[in-house]
Amino acid sequence: MKRALTLLTTAALAGCSMAPKDVRPAAPVPPSWPVGDSYLRESEATLPALSWREVFRDARLQTLIEQALVNNRDLRVAAANIAAARAQYQIQRGAQLPQVDASLGITERRGNVTNVGNGLGTGNTGNTGNTGGNVGNVGGGVRTNYSTQAGITGFELDLFGRLASLTRAQQETYFATEAGARATRLTLVGDIATAWLTYASDASLLAVAQQTAKSAEDSVRLTRARLEGGVAPRTDLRQAEQTLATAQNDVARQTSALAQDVNALRLLAGSEIDPALLPASIEEAAPTIAAVPAGLDSSILLRRPDVVQAEYQLRAANAQIGAARAALFPRISLTTVLGFASTALSSLFDGDAFTWQAGGTGSYSIFRGGAARANVRLTEAQQQAQLANYERAIQTAFRDVANALAVRGTIDAQLRATQLQEEAAADTYRLSEARYRGGIDTFLQSLVSQRSLYAAQQQLVTVQFTAATNRVNLYRALGGDSQLEVTRQGPQPVNAQGPAGSTGG
């Protein structure tokens, strides 16, 4: 019996796990990025950890990002979710430990008046005794009892690892919530940079529209003078007025867009922003966004926050399978109560007042209509769904990076071509305007060249914006910014390990 009790106690303390072993599935993506005419050639090396300060080098943009990391409401929601997940983990972890309760009680009771014997006989010793008993009951007062006790209530021996599996599932869920918060931070940094560049692009478009409007005003003034002098037809004036109206419309539209850009930045930053932190043009802002260094390996995607989150969710699903399997076996619980009880407070802790009680219960469901085994199949199906989600997260991350690299491989050539187009359009307009003023060319030729220049200038701003935001998108697609990782707090399990690129576990 002693040996059996020792083995039982050891098994209860050590426990066992019926959860499947955590095995990370092979990444469902090629081992390297695509290559070809549309892609840059990348060496097969591991990308070092990035920092948003290395990519976003403008001090004004860095200030906005710091402001957003402190005040953004989405981050506050994410922080609250982390705190809630940590508390849920601690609650579930506490179920593995004995629950010790203590109580102190005081009970007062008044005795009932009862007649024992008739009390009427004389000279009878028994009657006299009965009479005395009656007198004693009549004189009974309030009786006070004092008690105190402490004990372990309902401590389940986790022989089959049910509670351990549930605790581990909650722990992995907590870690997944942290990874989700890091993904929120990564998205926020990218959104701030994109909104900052959008403001710069709209500022450049506004400047182009204002410049075109001023040039169109000069054309309208000149054409009206030529019309009044009988040199130009009325159609020339009307065409010039159309160009002026288009430019004025664009000025009004871009002015509204700038105001909306400021509103977007204010929302992301979580507070008012200093106008001095805003860029003047896309030409000024774009060069401050540094390119992510070459040398990328597709295994870097395992560090992306959404991929890390999906892996933690997969691990939690594995643990749920272990808990469901363990629920098929009996549950054994122990209870122990130690205490003192006395009618006098002064003698409450005397040896004669000591009481104790110990017991154990075992329970096993004989028939539940197959619900327990169905629960196992349910957790296994959920685990397969999480496995598919994990693989899809990796594939989605690979697509995001591949798309960003495809744009990065051709955007420089596109930018050079657009710059040449803008320069040629500007020169053509200057020549056409001079020839029109000299009476060599018609106004139509000058008008066409002016519109071509306007479109080329707008296209150049768009391509510059695309080139800058492509570097932002590549930073965001790769993930792995060590400055955005969450520092964990609270109790940590021994020998817990997290996925690659995580902060531990």
Coordinates of C-alpha atoms in Angstrom, one line a residue:
M1 CA 0.0 0.0 0.0
K2 CA 2.8 2.4 0.8
R3 CA 4.5 1.7 -2.5
A4 CA 1.2 2.2 -4.3
L5 CA 0.6 5.4 -2.5
T6 CA 4.1 6.6 -3.3
L7 CA 3.7 5.8 -7.0
L8 CA 0.3 7.5 -7.1
T9 CA 1.7 10.7 -5.4
T10 CA 4.6 10.8 -7.8
A11 CA 2.3 10.4 -10.8
A12 CA 0.1 13.2 -9.5
L13 CA 3.0 15.5 -9.1
A14 CA 4.7 14.7 -12.4
G15 CA 1.6 14.3 -14.4
C16 CA 1.5 13.2 -18.1
S17 CA 0.5 14.9 -21.3
M18 CA -1.7 13.4 -24.0
A19 CA -1.3 16.4 -26.3
P20 CA 0.4 15.7 -29.7
K21 CA 4.0 16.7 -29.9
D22 CA 4.5 20.2 -31.3
V23 CA 6.1 19.8 -34.7
R24 CA 6.4 22.8 -37.0
P25 CA 5.2 21.9 -40.5
A26 CA 7.5 22.5 -43.4
A27 CA 7.0 26.0 -44.8
P28 CA 4.7 25.8 -47.8
V29 CA 6.8 28.3 -49.8
P30 CA 10.0 28.0 -51.8
P31 CA 13.3 28.4 -49.9
S32 CA 14.2 31.6 -51.8
W33 CA 12.5 34.6 -53.3
P34 CA 11.4 34.6 -57.0
V35 CA 14.1 35.7 -59.5
G36 CA 13.8 37.0 -63.0
D37 CA 13.5 40.2 -64.9
S38 CA 10.9 41.6 -62.4
Y39 CA 12.8 40.7 -59.3
L40 CA 16.1 41.8 -57.7
R41 CA 18.7 39.0 -57.2
E42 CA 18.9 38.3 -53.4
S43 CA 21.7 36.3 -51.8
E44 CA 20.8 33.3 -49.7
A45 CA 21.6 34.7 -46.3
T46 CA 19.6 35.5 -43.1
L47 CA 18.3 39.0 -42.8
P48 CA 19.5 40.7 -39.6
A49 CA 16.9 42.2 -37.3
L50 CA 15.6 45.5 -38.5
S51 CA 14.7 48.6 -36.7
W52 CA 12.2 51.1 -37.9
R53 CA 14.7 53.8 -37.1
E54 CA 17.0 52.3 -39.7
V55 CA 14.4 52.4 -42.4
F56 CA 12.6 55.7 -41.5
R57 CA 15.5 58.1 -41.1
D58 CA 13.8 61.5 -41.1
A59 CA 13.7 62.9 -37.5
R60 CA 10.2 64.4 -38.1
L61 CA 8.8 61.0 -39.1
Q62 CA 10.6 59.3 -36.1
T63 CA 8.9 61.8 -33.8
L64 CA 5.5 61.0 -35.2
I65 CA 6.1 57.3 -34.9
E66 CA 7.2 57.7 -31.2
Q67 CA 4.1 59.8 -30.6
A68 CA 1.9 57.1 -32.1
L69 CA 3.5 54.3 -30.1
V70 CA 2.6 56.1 -26.9
N71 CA -0.9 57.5 -27.7
N72 CA -2.5 55.3 -30.4
R73 CA -5.8 53.8 -29.2
D74 CA -5.4 50.6 -31.1
L75 CA -2.2 49.9 -29.2
R76 CA -4.0 50.6 -25.9
V77 CA -6.6 48.1 -26.9
A78 CA -3.9 45.6 -27.7
A79 CA -2.2 46.2 -24.4
A80 CA -5.4 45.6 -22.6
N81 CA -5.9 42.4 -24.5
I82 CA -2.4 41.2 -23.5
A83 CA -3.2 42.0 -19.8
A84 CA -6.5 40.0 -20.1
A85 CA -4.8 37.0 -21.8
R86 CA -2.1 37.0 -19.1
A87 CA -4.7 37.1 -16.4
Q88 CA -6.6 34.2 -18.0
Y89 CA -3.4 32.2 -18.2
Q90 CA -2.7 32.8 -14.5
I91 CA -6.3 31.8 -13.6
Q92 CA -5.9 28.5 -15.4
R93 CA -2.5 27.9 -14.0
G94 CA -3.9 28.3 -10.5
A95 CA -6.2 25.4 -11.1
Q96 CA -3.2 23.1 -11.0
L97 CA -2.4 24.1 -7.4
P98 CA -4.2 23.2 -4.2
Q99 CA -6.8 25.7 -3.1
V100 CA -6.4 26.5 0.6
D101 CA -9.4 28.1 2.4
A102 CA -9.6 29.3 6.0
S103 CA -12.7 30.3 8.0
L104 CA -13.5 31.6 11.4
G105 CA -17.0 31.2 12.9
I106 CA -19.0 32.3 15.9
T107 CA -22.4 30.6 16.5
E108 CA -24.9 31.6 19.2
R109 CA -27.9 29.3 20.1
R110 CA -30.6 29.6 22.7
G111 CA -32.0 26.4 24.2
N112 CA -35.7 25.4 24.0
V113 CA -37.8 25.1 27.3
T114 CA -38.9 21.4 27.6
N115 CA -40.5 19.3 30.5
V116 CA -38.8 16.1 31.3
G117 CA -41.0 14.1 33.8
N118 CA -44.1 15.4 35.5
G119 CA -42.3 17.0 38.5
L120 CA -45.4 16.4 40.8
G121 CA -44.4 13.4 43.0
T122 CA -43.0 13.9 46.5
G123 CA -40.6 11.7 48.3
N124 CA -39.6 10.1 45.0
T125 CA -36.0 10.5 44.2
G126 CA -36.6 10.1 40.5
N127 CA -39.3 12.7 40.5
T128 CA -37.1 15.1 42.5
G129 CA -34.4 14.6 39.9
N130 CA -36.9 15.3 37.1
T131 CA -37.9 18.4 38.9
G132 CA -34.3 19.5 39.0
G133 CA -33.9 18.8 35.3
N134 CA -36.9 20.9 34.5
V135 CA -35.6 23.7 36.6
G136 CA -32.3 23.4 34.8
N137 CA -33.9 23.6 31.3
V138 CA -36.1 26.5 32.3
G139 CA -33.0 28.3 33.4
G140 CA -31.0 27.5 30.2
G141 CA -29.6 30.6 28.4
V142 CA -27.7 31.4 25.1
R143 CA -24.9 29.0 24.2
T144 CA -21.9 30.3 22.1
N145 CA -19.7 28.1 20.0
Y146 CA -16.4 29.2 18.4
S147 CA -14.7 27.5 15.5
T148 CA -11.8 28.0 13.1
Q149 CA -10.6 25.8 10.3
A150 CA -8.4 25.7 7.2
G151 CA -8.1 23.1 4.5
I152 CA -7.6 22.0 0.9
T153 CA -10.8 21.8 -1.0
G154 CA -11.2 19.9 -4.3
F155 CA -7.5 19.4 -5.2
E156 CA -7.6 17.4 -8.5
L157 CA -4.7 15.0 -9.0
D158 CA -3.7 15.7 -12.6
L159 CA -2.7 12.1 -13.4
F160 CA -3.5 12.4 -17.1
G161 CA -2.4 16.0 -17.7
R162 CA -5.8 17.5 -18.3
L163 CA -5.2 20.6 -16.2
A164 CA -1.6 20.9 -17.5
S165 CA -2.9 20.8 -21.1
L166 CA -5.5 23.5 -20.4
T167 CA -2.9 25.7 -18.8
R168 CA -0.5 25.2 -21.7
A169 CA -3.3 26.1 -24.2
Q170 CA -4.1 29.3 -22.3
Q171 CA -0.4 30.1 -22.2
E172 CA 0.0 29.7 -25.9
T173 CA -3.1 31.8 -26.4
Y174 CA -1.5 34.5 -24.2
F175 CA 1.7 34.4 -26.4
A176 CA -0.5 34.6 -29.5
T177 CA -2.1 37.7 -28.1
E178 CA 1.3 39.2 -27.6
A179 CA 2.3 38.4 -31.2
G180 CA -0.9 40.0 -32.3
A181 CA 0.0 43.2 -30.4
R182 CA 3.4 43.2 -32.1
A183 CA 1.6 42.9 -35.4
T184 CA -0.5 45.9 -34.5
R185 CA 2.6 47.9 -33.7
L186 CA 4.2 46.9 -37.0
T187 CA 1.1 47.9 -38.9
L188 CA 0.9 51.2 -37.1
V189 CA 4.5 52.1 -37.9
G190 CA 3.9 51.3 -41.6
D191 CA 0.6 53.3 -41.6
I192 CA 2.3 56.3 -40.1
A193 CA 5.1 56.3 -42.7
T194 CA 2.6 55.8 -45.5
A195 CA 0.3 58.6 -44.2
W196 CA 3.4 60.9 -43.9
L197 CA 4.4 60.1 -47.5
T198 CA 0.8 60.6 -48.7
Y199 CA 0.8 64.1 -47.2
A200 CA 4.1 64.8 -49.0
S201 CA 2.7 63.5 -52.3
D202 CA -0.4 65.6 -52.0
A203 CA 1.7 68.6 -51.1
S204 CA 3.7 68.1 -54.4
L205 CA 0.5 67.6 -56.4
L206 CA -0.9 70.8 -54.9
A207 CA 2.2 72.7 -55.9
V208 CA 2.0 71.3 -59.4
A209 CA -1.7 72.3 -59.7
Q210 CA -0.9 75.8 -58.4
Q211 CA 1.9 76.2 -60.8
T212 CA -0.2 75.0 -63.7
A213 CA -3.1 77.3 -62.7
K214 CA -0.7 80.3 -62.7
S215 CA 0.6 79.3 -66.1
A216 CA -3.0 78.9 -67.4
E217 CA -3.9 82.3 -66.0
D218 CA -1.1 83.8 -68.1
S219 CA -2.3 81.9 -71.1
V220 CA -5.8 83.1 -70.7
R221 CA -4.6 86.7 -70.2
L222 CA -2.5 86.5 -73.4
T223 CA -5.1 84.8 -75.4
R224 CA -7.8 87.3 -74.4
A225 CA -5.5 90.1 -75.5
R226 CA -4.8 88.4 -78.8
L227 CA -8.6 87.9 -79.2
E228 CA -9.3 91.6 -78.5
G229 CA -6.6 92.5 -81.0
G230 CA -8.2 90.3 -83.7
V231 CA -5.3 87.9 -83.9
A232 CA -6.7 84.8 -82.0
P233 CA -10.1 83.1 -82.4
R234 CA -12.5 82.7 -79.5
T235 CA -11.9 78.9 -79.4
D236 CA -8.3 79.6 -78.3
L237 CA -9.6 81.6 -75.3
R238 CA -12.1 78.9 -74.4
Q239 CA -9.5 76.1 -74.5
A240 CA -7.2 78.2 -72.3
E241 CA -10.0 78.7 -69.9
Q242 CA -10.7 74.9 -69.8
T243 CA -7.1 74.3 -68.8
L244 CA -7.3 77.0 -66.1
A245 CA -10.6 75.6 -64.7
T246 CA -9.0 72.1 -64.5
A247 CA -6.0 73.3 -62.7
Q248 CA -8.2 75.4 -60.3
N249 CA -10.3 72.3 -59.6
D250 CA -7.2 70.3 -58.8
V251 CA -6.0 73.0 -56.5
A252 CA -9.2 72.8 -54.5
R253 CA -9.2 69.0 -54.5
Q254 CA -5.6 68.8 -53.3
T255 CA -6.2 71.4 -50.6
S256 CA -8.9 69.1 -49.2
A257 CA -6.7 66.1 -49.5
L258 CA -4.0 67.7 -47.4
A259 CA -6.5 68.5 -44.7
Q260 CA -7.6 64.9 -44.7
D261 CA -4.0 63.7 -44.6
V262 CA -3.5 65.7 -41.5
N263 CA -6.6 64.2 -40.0
A264 CA -5.4 60.7 -40.8
L265 CA -2.0 61.4 -39.2
R266 CA -3.7 62.9 -36.1
L267 CA -5.8 59.7 -35.7
L268 CA -2.8 57.4 -36.0
A269 CA -0.7 59.5 -33.7
G270 CA -3.5 59.6 -31.1
S271 CA -3.1 63.3 -30.4
E272 CA -2.5 66.6 -32.1
I273 CA 0.6 66.8 -34.3
D274 CA 3.0 69.6 -34.8
P275 CA 2.8 71.1 -38.4
A276 CA 6.6 71.4 -38.3
L277 CA 6.7 67.6 -38.5
L278 CA 5.0 67.5 -41.9
P279 CA 7.1 67.3 -45.1
A280 CA 7.0 70.0 -47.8
S281 CA 7.1 67.7 -50.8
I282 CA 7.5 64.1 -52.0
E283 CA 10.9 65.1 -53.4
E284 CA 12.0 65.9 -49.9
A285 CA 10.4 63.0 -48.1
A286 CA 11.0 60.0 -50.4
P287 CA 14.8 59.9 -50.0
T288 CA 14.6 59.6 -46.2
I289 CA 13.0 56.2 -46.5
A290 CA 15.9 53.8 -46.6
A291 CA 15.8 50.5 -48.6
V292 CA 15.8 47.3 -46.7
P293 CA 19.2 45.6 -47.1
A294 CA 19.6 42.7 -49.5
G295 CA 20.4 39.2 -48.4
L296 CA 16.9 37.9 -47.7
D297 CA 16.0 34.3 -47.0
S298 CA 12.4 33.2 -47.0
S299 CA 12.8 31.7 -43.5
I300 CA 12.7 35.3 -42.2
L301 CA 8.9 35.0 -42.6
L302 CA 8.8 32.8 -39.5
R303 CA 9.6 36.0 -37.5
R304 CA 6.7 37.9 -38.9
P305 CA 4.2 38.7 -36.1
D306 CA 1.2 37.2 -37.8
V307 CA 3.1 34.0 -38.6
V308 CA 4.3 33.8 -35.0
Q309 CA 0.7 34.4 -33.8
A310 CA -0.6 31.6 -36.1
E311 CA 2.0 29.2 -34.7
Y312 CA 1.1 29.9 -31.1
Q313 CA -2.6 29.3 -32.0
L314 CA -1.5 26.0 -33.5
R315 CA 0.2 25.0 -30.3
A316 CA -2.8 26.0 -28.3
A317 CA -4.9 23.7 -30.4
N318 CA -2.5 20.9 -29.8
A319 CA -2.8 21.4 -26.1
Q320 CA -6.6 21.4 -26.3
I321 CA -6.4 17.9 -27.9
G322 CA -4.4 16.7 -24.8
A323 CA -7.1 18.1 -22.5
A324 CA -9.9 16.5 -24.4
R325 CA -8.1 13.1 -24.4
A326 CA -7.4 13.3 -20.7
A327 CA -11.1 14.0 -20.0
L328 CA -11.8 10.4 -21.1
F329 CA -10.2 9.2 -17.9
P330 CA -11.4 9.3 -14.3
R331 CA -10.9 12.4 -12.2
I332 CA -9.5 12.1 -8.6
S333 CA -9.9 14.9 -6.1
L334 CA -8.6 15.2 -2.5
T335 CA -10.0 17.3 0.4
T336 CA -8.5 18.0 3.8
V337 CA -9.8 20.1 6.6
L338 CA -8.0 21.0 9.9
G339 CA -9.7 23.1 12.6
F340 CA -10.6 23.9 16.2
A341 CA -14.0 24.1 17.8
S342 CA -14.9 25.1 21.4
T343 CA -17.7 26.7 23.5
A344 CA -15.2 29.1 25.0
L345 CA -12.9 31.4 23.1
S346 CA -10.1 31.0 25.7
S347 CA -10.0 27.2 25.1
L348 CA -10.4 27.4 21.3
F349 CA -6.9 26.3 20.5
D350 CA -6.6 23.6 23.2
G351 CA -5.6 20.1 22.2
D352 CA -9.1 18.7 22.9
A353 CA -10.6 21.3 20.5
F354 CA -8.6 20.1 17.5
T355 CA -10.5 18.4 14.6
W356 CA -9.5 17.1 11.2
Q357 CA -11.1 15.5 8.2
A358 CA -9.6 14.1 5.0
G359 CA -11.2 12.4 2.0
G360 CA -11.0 11.7 -1.6
T361 CA -13.4 11.3 -4.5
G362 CA -13.2 9.8 -7.9
S363 CA -15.5 10.3 -10.8
Y364 CA -15.9 8.8 -14.2
S365 CA -18.6 9.3 -16.8
I366 CA -20.0 5.9 -17.7
F367 CA -22.3 7.1 -20.5
R368 CA -22.5 10.5 -22.2
G369 CA -23.7 9.5 -25.6
G370 CA -20.2 9.7 -27.1
A371 CA -19.8 13.4 -26.2
A372 CA -16.3 12.9 -24.7
R373 CA -14.9 11.2 -27.8
A374 CA -16.7 13.7 -30.1
N375 CA -14.9 16.4 -28.1
V376 CA -11.6 14.8 -29.0
R377 CA -12.5 14.7 -32.6
L378 CA -13.6 18.4 -32.4
T379 CA -10.3 19.5 -31.0
E380 CA -8.4 17.5 -33.6
A381 CA -10.5 19.2 -36.4
Q382 CA -9.8 22.6 -34.8
Q383 CA -6.1 21.7 -34.8
Q384 CA -6.2 20.9 -38.5
A385 CA -7.8 24.2 -39.1
Q386 CA -5.1 26.1 -37.2
L387 CA -2.5 24.1 -39.1
A388 CA -4.0 25.3 -42.4
N389 CA -4.2 28.9 -41.0
Y390 CA -0.5 28.7 -40.0
E391 CA 0.5 27.6 -43.5
R392 CA -1.7 30.2 -45.1
A393 CA -0.1 32.9 -43.0
I394 CA 3.3 31.9 -44.3
Q395 CA 2.1 31.8 -47.9
T396 CA 0.4 35.2 -47.5
A397 CA 3.6 36.6 -46.0
F398 CA 5.6 35.2 -48.9
R399 CA 3.2 36.7 -51.4
D400 CA 3.5 40.1 -49.7
V401 CA 7.3 40.1 -49.8
A402 CA 7.4 38.8 -53.3
N403 CA 5.0 41.5 -54.5
A404 CA 7.1 44.2 -52.8
L405 CA 10.3 42.8 -54.3
A406 CA 8.7 42.7 -57.8
V407 CA 7.9 46.4 -57.5
R408 CA 11.3 47.1 -56.0
G409 CA 13.1 45.4 -59.0
T410 CA 11.5 47.7 -61.6
I411 CA 10.6 50.9 -59.8
D412 CA 14.0 52.6 -60.3
A413 CA 13.8 52.1 -64.0
Q414 CA 10.2 53.4 -64.0
L415 CA 11.2 56.4 -62.0
R416 CA 14.1 57.3 -64.4
A417 CA 11.8 57.0 -67.4
T418 CA 9.2 59.2 -65.8
Q419 CA 11.8 61.8 -64.9
L420 CA 13.0 61.9 -68.5
Q421 CA 9.4 62.2 -69.7
E422 CA 8.8 65.1 -67.4
E423 CA 12.0 66.9 -68.5
A424 CA 11.0 66.4 -72.2
A425 CA 7.5 67.6 -71.6
A426 CA 8.8 70.7 -69.8
D427 CA 11.2 71.5 -72.6
T428 CA 8.5 70.9 -75.2
Y429 CA 6.1 73.3 -73.4
R430 CA 8.7 76.0 -73.2
L431 CA 9.5 75.8 -76.9
S432 CA 5.8 75.6 -77.9
E433 CA 5.0 78.6 -75.7
A434 CA 7.8 80.6 -77.2
R435 CA 6.8 79.7 -80.8
Y436 CA 3.1 80.6 -80.0
R437 CA 4.1 84.0 -78.6
G438 CA 6.3 84.5 -81.7
G439 CA 3.3 83.7 -83.9
I440 CA 5.0 80.6 -85.4
D441 CA 2.8 77.8 -83.9
T442 CA -0.9 77.7 -83.2
F443 CA -2.3 78.0 -79.7
L444 CA -3.4 74.3 -79.9
Q445 CA 0.2 73.1 -80.0
S446 CA 1.0 75.2 -76.9
L447 CA -2.1 73.9 -75.1
V448 CA -1.3 70.3 -75.9
S449 CA 2.2 70.6 -74.6
Q450 CA 1.0 72.4 -71.5
R451 CA -1.5 69.6 -70.7
S452 CA 1.2 67.0 -71.4
L453 CA 3.6 68.7 -69.0
Y454 CA 0.9 68.8 -66.3
A455 CA 0.2 65.1 -66.7
A456 CA 3.9 64.2 -66.7
Q457 CA 4.5 66.2 -63.5
Q458 CA 1.6 64.4 -61.8
Q459 CA 2.9 61.1 -63.0
L460 CA 6.3 61.8 -61.6
V461 CA 4.9 62.6 -58.2
T462 CA 2.9 59.3 -58.3
V463 CA 5.9 57.2 -59.2
Q464 CA 8.0 58.9 -56.5
F465 CA 5.3 58.1 -54.0
T466 CA 5.1 54.5 -55.2
A467 CA 8.9 54.1 -54.9
A468 CA 8.9 55.4 -51.3
T469 CA 5.8 53.4 -50.2
N470 CA 7.3 50.3 -51.7
R471 CA 10.2 50.5 -49.2
V472 CA 7.6 50.9 -46.4
N473 CA 5.6 47.9 -47.7
L474 CA 8.7 45.7 -47.8
Y475 CA 9.6 46.7 -44.3
R476 CA 6.1 45.8 -43.1
A477 CA 6.0 42.6 -45.1
L478 CA 9.2 41.3 -43.7
G479 CA 8.3 42.0 -40.0
G480 CA 10.8 41.2 -37.4
D481 CA 11.4 44.6 -36.0
S482 CA 13.1 43.9 -32.6
Q483 CA 12.1 47.3 -31.3
L484 CA 8.4 46.4 -31.5
E485 CA 8.6 43.2 -29.5
V486 CA 6.7 42.9 -26.3
T487 CA 8.5 42.4 -23.0
R488 CA 6.6 39.7 -21.1
Q489 CA 5.6 40.1 -17.5
G490 CA 4.2 37.8 -14.9
P491 CA 5.0 34.2 -14.1
Q492 CA 6.8 32.2 -16.7
P493 CA 6.8 28.4 -17.0
V494 CA 10.1 26.6 -16.9
N495 CA 11.6 25.4 -20.2
A496 CA 8.9 27.1 -22.2
Q497 CA 10.1 27.8 -25.8
G498 CA 8.4 29.9 -28.4
P499 CA 8.5 29.9 -32.2
A500 CA 11.4 31.3 -34.1
G501 CA 11.7 35.0 -33.9
S502 CA 9.6 35.2 -30.7
T503 CA 10.7 36.8 -27.5
G504 CA 10.6 33.5 -25.6
G505 CA 7.9 31.7 -23.9

